[in-house]
XYZ file of C-alpha atoms in Angstrom:
358
model
C 0.000 0.000 0.000
C 2.834 2.337 0.926
C 4.621 1.430 -2.325
C 1.470 2.273 -4.319
C 1.115 5.638 -2.553
C 4.727 6.551 -3.290
C 4.339 5.561 -6.936
C 1.129 7.550 -7.288
C 2.744 10.601 -5.672
C 5.761 10.358 -7.991
C 3.543 10.172 -11.062
C 1.528 13.159 -9.845
C 4.710 15.189 -9.259
C 5.995 14.368 -12.744
C 2.649 15.392 -14.231
C 2.655 18.676 -12.315
C 6.262 19.362 -13.309
C 5.296 18.867 -16.941
C 2.409 21.272 -16.514
C 4.697 23.906 -14.991
C 7.144 23.638 -17.889
C 4.364 23.884 -20.454
C 2.742 26.847 -18.706
C 6.088 28.645 -18.549
C 6.527 28.113 -22.294
C 3.019 29.347 -23.041
C 3.588 32.460 -20.933
C 6.585 33.516 -23.043
C 6.750 35.032 -26.514
C 10.044 34.173 -28.183
C 11.610 36.861 -30.353
C 14.695 35.987 -32.380
C 17.295 38.554 -33.386
C 19.893 37.881 -36.074
C 22.444 40.718 -36.074
C 26.105 41.435 -36.817
C 27.486 41.262 -33.296
C 30.885 40.666 -34.898
C 32.142 41.238 -38.417
C 32.318 44.243 -40.675
C 28.870 45.624 -39.781
C 29.192 45.052 -36.031
C 28.741 48.770 -35.281
C 25.286 48.557 -36.848
C 24.521 45.154 -35.343
C 25.429 46.039 -31.771
C 23.450 49.276 -32.042
C 20.450 47.249 -33.209
C 21.005 44.795 -30.366
C 20.793 47.559 -27.773
C 17.724 49.098 -29.393
C 15.933 45.738 -29.366
C 16.984 45.081 -25.759
C 15.656 48.463 -24.667
C 12.286 47.794 -26.278
C 11.942 44.308 -24.767
C 12.946 45.527 -21.305
C 10.393 48.320 -21.533
C 7.608 45.998 -22.689
C 8.332 43.354 -20.043
C 8.527 45.959 -17.271
C 5.038 47.092 -18.257
C 3.522 43.628 -17.977
C 4.504 42.146 -21.313
C 2.114 41.349 -24.145
C -1.302 40.361 -22.821
C 0.437 39.074 -19.699
C 3.223 37.273 -21.553
C 6.896 38.214 -21.249
C 9.120 38.488 -24.320
C 12.243 36.330 -24.420
C 14.869 37.820 -26.760
C 17.284 35.330 -28.354
C 20.300 36.624 -30.305
C 22.295 35.020 -33.103
C 25.396 36.586 -34.702
C 25.254 36.807 -38.512
C 28.898 38.046 -38.651
C 27.893 40.195 -41.681
C 27.898 36.995 -43.684
C 24.966 35.621 -45.650
C 25.668 31.958 -44.866
C 26.019 32.678 -41.154
C 22.775 34.658 -41.298
C 20.903 31.722 -42.859
C 22.388 29.326 -40.298
C 21.442 31.599 -37.396
C 17.942 32.273 -38.688
C 17.355 28.554 -39.291
C 18.382 27.797 -35.699
C 16.046 30.477 -34.360
C 13.154 29.060 -36.394
C 13.683 25.301 -36.115
C 15.356 24.887 -32.712
C 14.376 27.931 -30.653
C 10.866 28.049 -32.178
C 10.749 31.840 -32.136
C 7.520 33.657 -32.982
C 9.228 36.329 -35.130
C 12.701 37.582 -36.055
C 14.393 40.987 -36.034
C 17.331 41.249 -38.504
C 19.680 40.592 -40.246
C 22.218 43.373 -40.543
C 22.493 45.053 -43.972
C 21.344 43.557 -47.269
C 24.287 41.130 -47.050
C 22.345 39.260 -44.351
C 18.731 40.225 -45.015
C 18.492 39.101 -48.629
C 19.756 35.544 -47.933
C 17.295 35.044 -45.051
C 14.287 36.740 -46.669
C 13.109 33.526 -48.426
C 12.985 31.775 -45.025
C 10.247 34.163 -43.918
C 7.777 32.748 -46.415
C 9.127 29.183 -46.398
C 8.551 28.938 -42.632
C 5.707 31.478 -42.487
C 7.418 33.716 -39.945
C 7.619 37.504 -39.714
C 11.059 39.068 -40.233
C 11.455 42.799 -39.568
C 14.756 44.325 -40.617
C 16.044 47.497 -38.908
C 19.262 48.176 -40.782
C 19.071 48.147 -44.559
C 17.072 49.931 -47.196
C 15.319 47.638 -49.650
C 17.629 47.337 -52.668
C 14.751 46.303 -54.921
C 11.572 48.057 -56.024
C 9.523 45.012 -55.086
C 8.771 43.203 -51.850
C 11.490 40.832 -50.659
C 8.897 38.402 -49.251
C 5.318 38.717 -48.051
C 6.422 38.233 -44.423
C 9.365 40.677 -44.555
C 9.084 44.262 -43.309
C 11.786 46.941 -43.014
C 11.859 49.786 -40.486
C 14.960 51.381 -42.021
C 14.040 54.064 -44.593
C 13.912 52.644 -48.109
C 16.784 53.707 -50.375
C 14.443 55.339 -52.868
C 12.919 57.557 -50.170
C 16.349 58.617 -48.917
C 17.615 59.482 -52.392
C 14.487 61.349 -53.504
C 14.576 63.453 -50.326
C 17.733 65.007 -51.798
C 15.830 66.784 -54.584
C 15.434 70.093 -52.754
C 19.081 70.113 -51.670
C 20.347 69.380 -55.186
C 18.142 72.133 -56.577
C 19.305 74.656 -53.972
C 22.947 73.815 -54.699
C 22.331 74.064 -58.485
C 23.550 70.515 -58.993
C 23.113 69.016 -62.455
C 26.198 66.804 -62.822
C 27.523 64.037 -60.600
C 30.306 61.509 -60.320
C 29.370 58.356 -58.405
C 31.908 56.278 -56.499
C 30.423 53.170 -54.930
C 31.145 49.602 -53.960
C 29.853 46.658 -55.955
C 26.996 45.659 -53.631
C 23.273 45.779 -54.352
C 22.817 48.472 -51.679
C 25.030 51.012 -53.439
C 23.867 49.954 -56.905
C 20.292 50.767 -55.886
C 21.413 54.225 -54.767
C 23.009 54.849 -58.150
C 19.814 53.785 -59.932
C 17.602 56.148 -57.942
C 20.119 59.011 -58.099
C 20.160 58.715 -61.882
C 16.354 58.980 -61.942
C 16.429 61.992 -59.624
C 19.056 63.779 -61.729
C 17.042 63.138 -64.884
C 14.049 64.730 -63.172
C 16.032 67.944 -62.551
C 17.679 67.812 -66.006
C 20.977 66.518 -64.680
C 23.130 63.459 -65.309
C 25.832 61.160 -63.952
C 29.097 61.999 -65.717
C 30.934 58.895 -64.585
C 30.472 55.825 -62.397
C 33.471 54.276 -60.627
C 33.225 51.048 -58.616
C 35.435 49.596 -55.892
C 35.199 45.829 -55.568
C 36.344 45.519 -51.962
C 33.620 45.871 -49.323
C 35.380 48.723 -47.516
C 39.078 48.638 -48.348
C 39.511 50.383 -51.698
C 42.155 52.896 -52.774
C 40.303 55.609 -54.688
C 43.192 58.032 -55.321
C 43.093 57.609 -59.093
C 39.282 57.807 -59.103
C 39.426 61.142 -57.265
C 41.930 62.428 -59.837
C 39.514 61.483 -62.609
C 36.589 63.055 -60.757
C 38.532 66.289 -60.270
C 39.222 66.497 -64.004
C 35.504 66.045 -64.735
C 34.674 68.793 -62.193
C 31.152 67.605 -61.249
C 28.766 69.576 -59.062
C 28.265 66.501 -56.877
C 30.422 63.634 -55.679
C 28.056 60.852 -54.589
C 29.476 58.092 -52.386
C 27.872 54.691 -51.938
C 30.583 53.480 -49.572
C 31.354 52.199 -46.096
C 33.025 54.463 -43.566
C 36.657 53.450 -44.250
C 36.300 54.107 -47.959
C 34.287 57.280 -47.361
C 36.957 58.581 -44.991
C 39.679 57.789 -47.530
C 37.795 59.590 -50.293
C 37.476 62.738 -48.173
C 41.183 62.571 -47.377
C 42.035 62.241 -51.069
C 39.785 65.170 -52.044
C 41.626 67.326 -49.503
C 45.024 66.196 -50.781
C 44.021 67.009 -54.357
C 42.324 70.322 -53.517
C 39.004 69.045 -54.869
C 35.933 70.403 -53.062
C 32.627 69.345 -54.625
C 29.338 68.943 -52.786
C 29.383 65.416 -51.317
C 26.404 63.191 -50.504
C 26.300 59.762 -48.872
C 23.481 57.725 -47.321
C 25.379 55.316 -45.138
C 26.066 57.164 -41.914
C 29.695 56.601 -42.865
C 30.842 60.117 -42.097
C 29.446 60.087 -38.560
C 31.498 56.991 -37.768
C 34.573 58.347 -39.540
C 34.372 61.560 -37.486
C 33.774 59.601 -34.279
C 36.769 57.363 -34.970
C 38.959 60.341 -35.870
C 39.424 59.189 -39.475
C 38.356 62.557 -40.891
C 37.810 66.044 -39.562
C 34.390 67.620 -39.479
C 35.711 70.822 -41.039
C 36.567 68.844 -44.183
C 32.861 68.156 -44.701
C 31.613 71.720 -45.113
C 29.714 70.886 -48.297
C 28.480 67.447 -47.302
C 24.827 66.423 -47.031
C 23.190 63.248 -45.791
C 19.635 61.973 -45.391
C 19.600 61.958 -41.604
C 19.092 58.472 -40.199
C 20.968 59.064 -36.927
C 18.636 59.252 -33.873
C 17.821 62.860 -33.028
C 18.872 64.039 -29.569
C 15.515 65.746 -28.991
C 13.509 62.507 -29.149
C 12.227 60.513 -26.191
C 13.970 57.430 -27.550
C 17.346 59.183 -27.511
C 16.934 60.119 -23.838
C 15.753 56.643 -22.800
C 18.623 54.987 -24.630
C 21.230 57.307 -23.123
C 19.831 56.702 -19.635
C 19.880 52.917 -20.097
C 23.266 52.496 -21.796
C 25.160 55.615 -20.735
C 25.821 56.808 -24.268
C 23.857 58.208 -27.222
C 22.152 55.736 -29.559
C 24.062 54.884 -32.714
C 22.750 54.255 -36.192
C 19.954 51.576 -36.359
C 19.321 51.573 -32.593
C 16.052 53.452 -33.045
C 14.878 51.381 -36.011
C 15.503 48.145 -34.072
C 13.560 49.569 -31.130
C 10.762 50.502 -33.536
C 10.746 47.013 -35.066
C 10.181 45.393 -31.667
C 7.520 47.934 -30.734
C 5.617 47.355 -33.976
C 5.669 43.598 -33.414
C 4.521 44.086 -29.826
C 1.684 46.302 -31.009
C 0.625 43.690 -33.561
C 0.730 40.869 -30.997
C -1.239 42.875 -28.471
C -3.878 44.186 -30.885
C -4.485 40.836 -32.579
C -4.205 38.851 -29.346
C -2.008 36.282 -31.074
C 1.447 35.613 -32.522
C -0.121 33.920 -35.553
C 1.943 35.034 -38.546
C -0.986 35.560 -40.921
C -2.851 37.807 -38.496
C 0.292 39.708 -37.496
C 1.246 40.225 -41.156
C -2.220 41.557 -41.958
C -2.008 43.963 -39.028
C 1.436 45.254 -40.037
C 0.271 45.684 -43.633
C -2.626 47.804 -42.386
C -0.293 50.320 -40.731
C 0.487 53.570 -42.514
C 4.121 53.138 -41.440
C 4.811 50.635 -44.263
C 4.338 50.967 -48.013
C 3.130 48.217 -50.348
C 6.607 46.633 -50.333
C 6.810 46.455 -46.552
C 9.318 49.332 -46.503
C 9.259 52.189 -44.001
C 7.923 55.236 -45.808
C 8.707 57.774 -43.095
C 10.242 61.062 -44.288
C 14.013 61.347 -43.999
C 15.225 64.901 -43.279
C 18.376 66.060 -45.051
C 21.059 67.813 -43.061
C 24.460 69.331 -43.577
C 27.136 67.532 -41.585
C 29.146 70.681 -40.875
C 26.603 72.075 -38.442
C 24.524 68.970 -37.637
C 21.498 71.174 -38.219
C 18.607 70.084 -40.357
C 18.271 71.494 -43.839
C 14.919 73.223 -44.208
């Protein structure tokens, strides 16, 4: 009799333990994040990581989503497409996440985009403009401003500076190629043209001295750079060495990092404009981030924060993490266009003063 009682008690305890584990799982929403925590784009990836962490901490501190806490699981894509696919596959098949934030840049996003539809899971990217004029996948959304919106915001600046001719120096990636395509369309609209295109085939380790010499001879109104921050810094150095001072435009946030790292001097950028994607110090997000991490937010921190907040809103409003319902909710928001790209306006500013161009 005693043996039977012990056996019955043991079975009951095992059953209850199983119930506790299952309840704990059901009370958690799993959010995967695939970001460049190492590798060439680690500045962007670690900024995104902090932005996502801030959002999750804020949501959980306020009771979570309909009583459920968010568990944030990171994978490092190392700014490598194969690593991104491997990390995303792990998040989907092993961690069983409900959605994914990432990857970093088009180098990681475009390889993992097909997984969104194959596995019917939402992926929201915070750190690359869509390089295509179509949707990457029905379940992919992007909170980073689309390349076309950033380029077309330059129209007023180009008109004010009387720019009709440009030389483009870019790398060979789809991101910079898309910029060239949209810049060409914009210049045609204002009766301008690209005089010459020059391409560097290293990701961010090109020597553009000879290209700057050629550009100087052509004497364009605009030098447009589709480059990373090392190359962008080198180009500015070479323009100074060769006494070449055109208006310069870049989209990448490269100059902010080059200035921060001491690679170039701010006074060498007196005629440089950028679509401003760096978090503004007057925003609530900026203040919250600085309080939490003890430093200002870097590029993509705010768009990663926004990505998590949009997912949280969709989960809360629909009352589910079901991909089809969440996708329909996100598509209904005015924040995204028909391609799932962020269509928010991107102000243009002059780097010299860090003031916004009216």
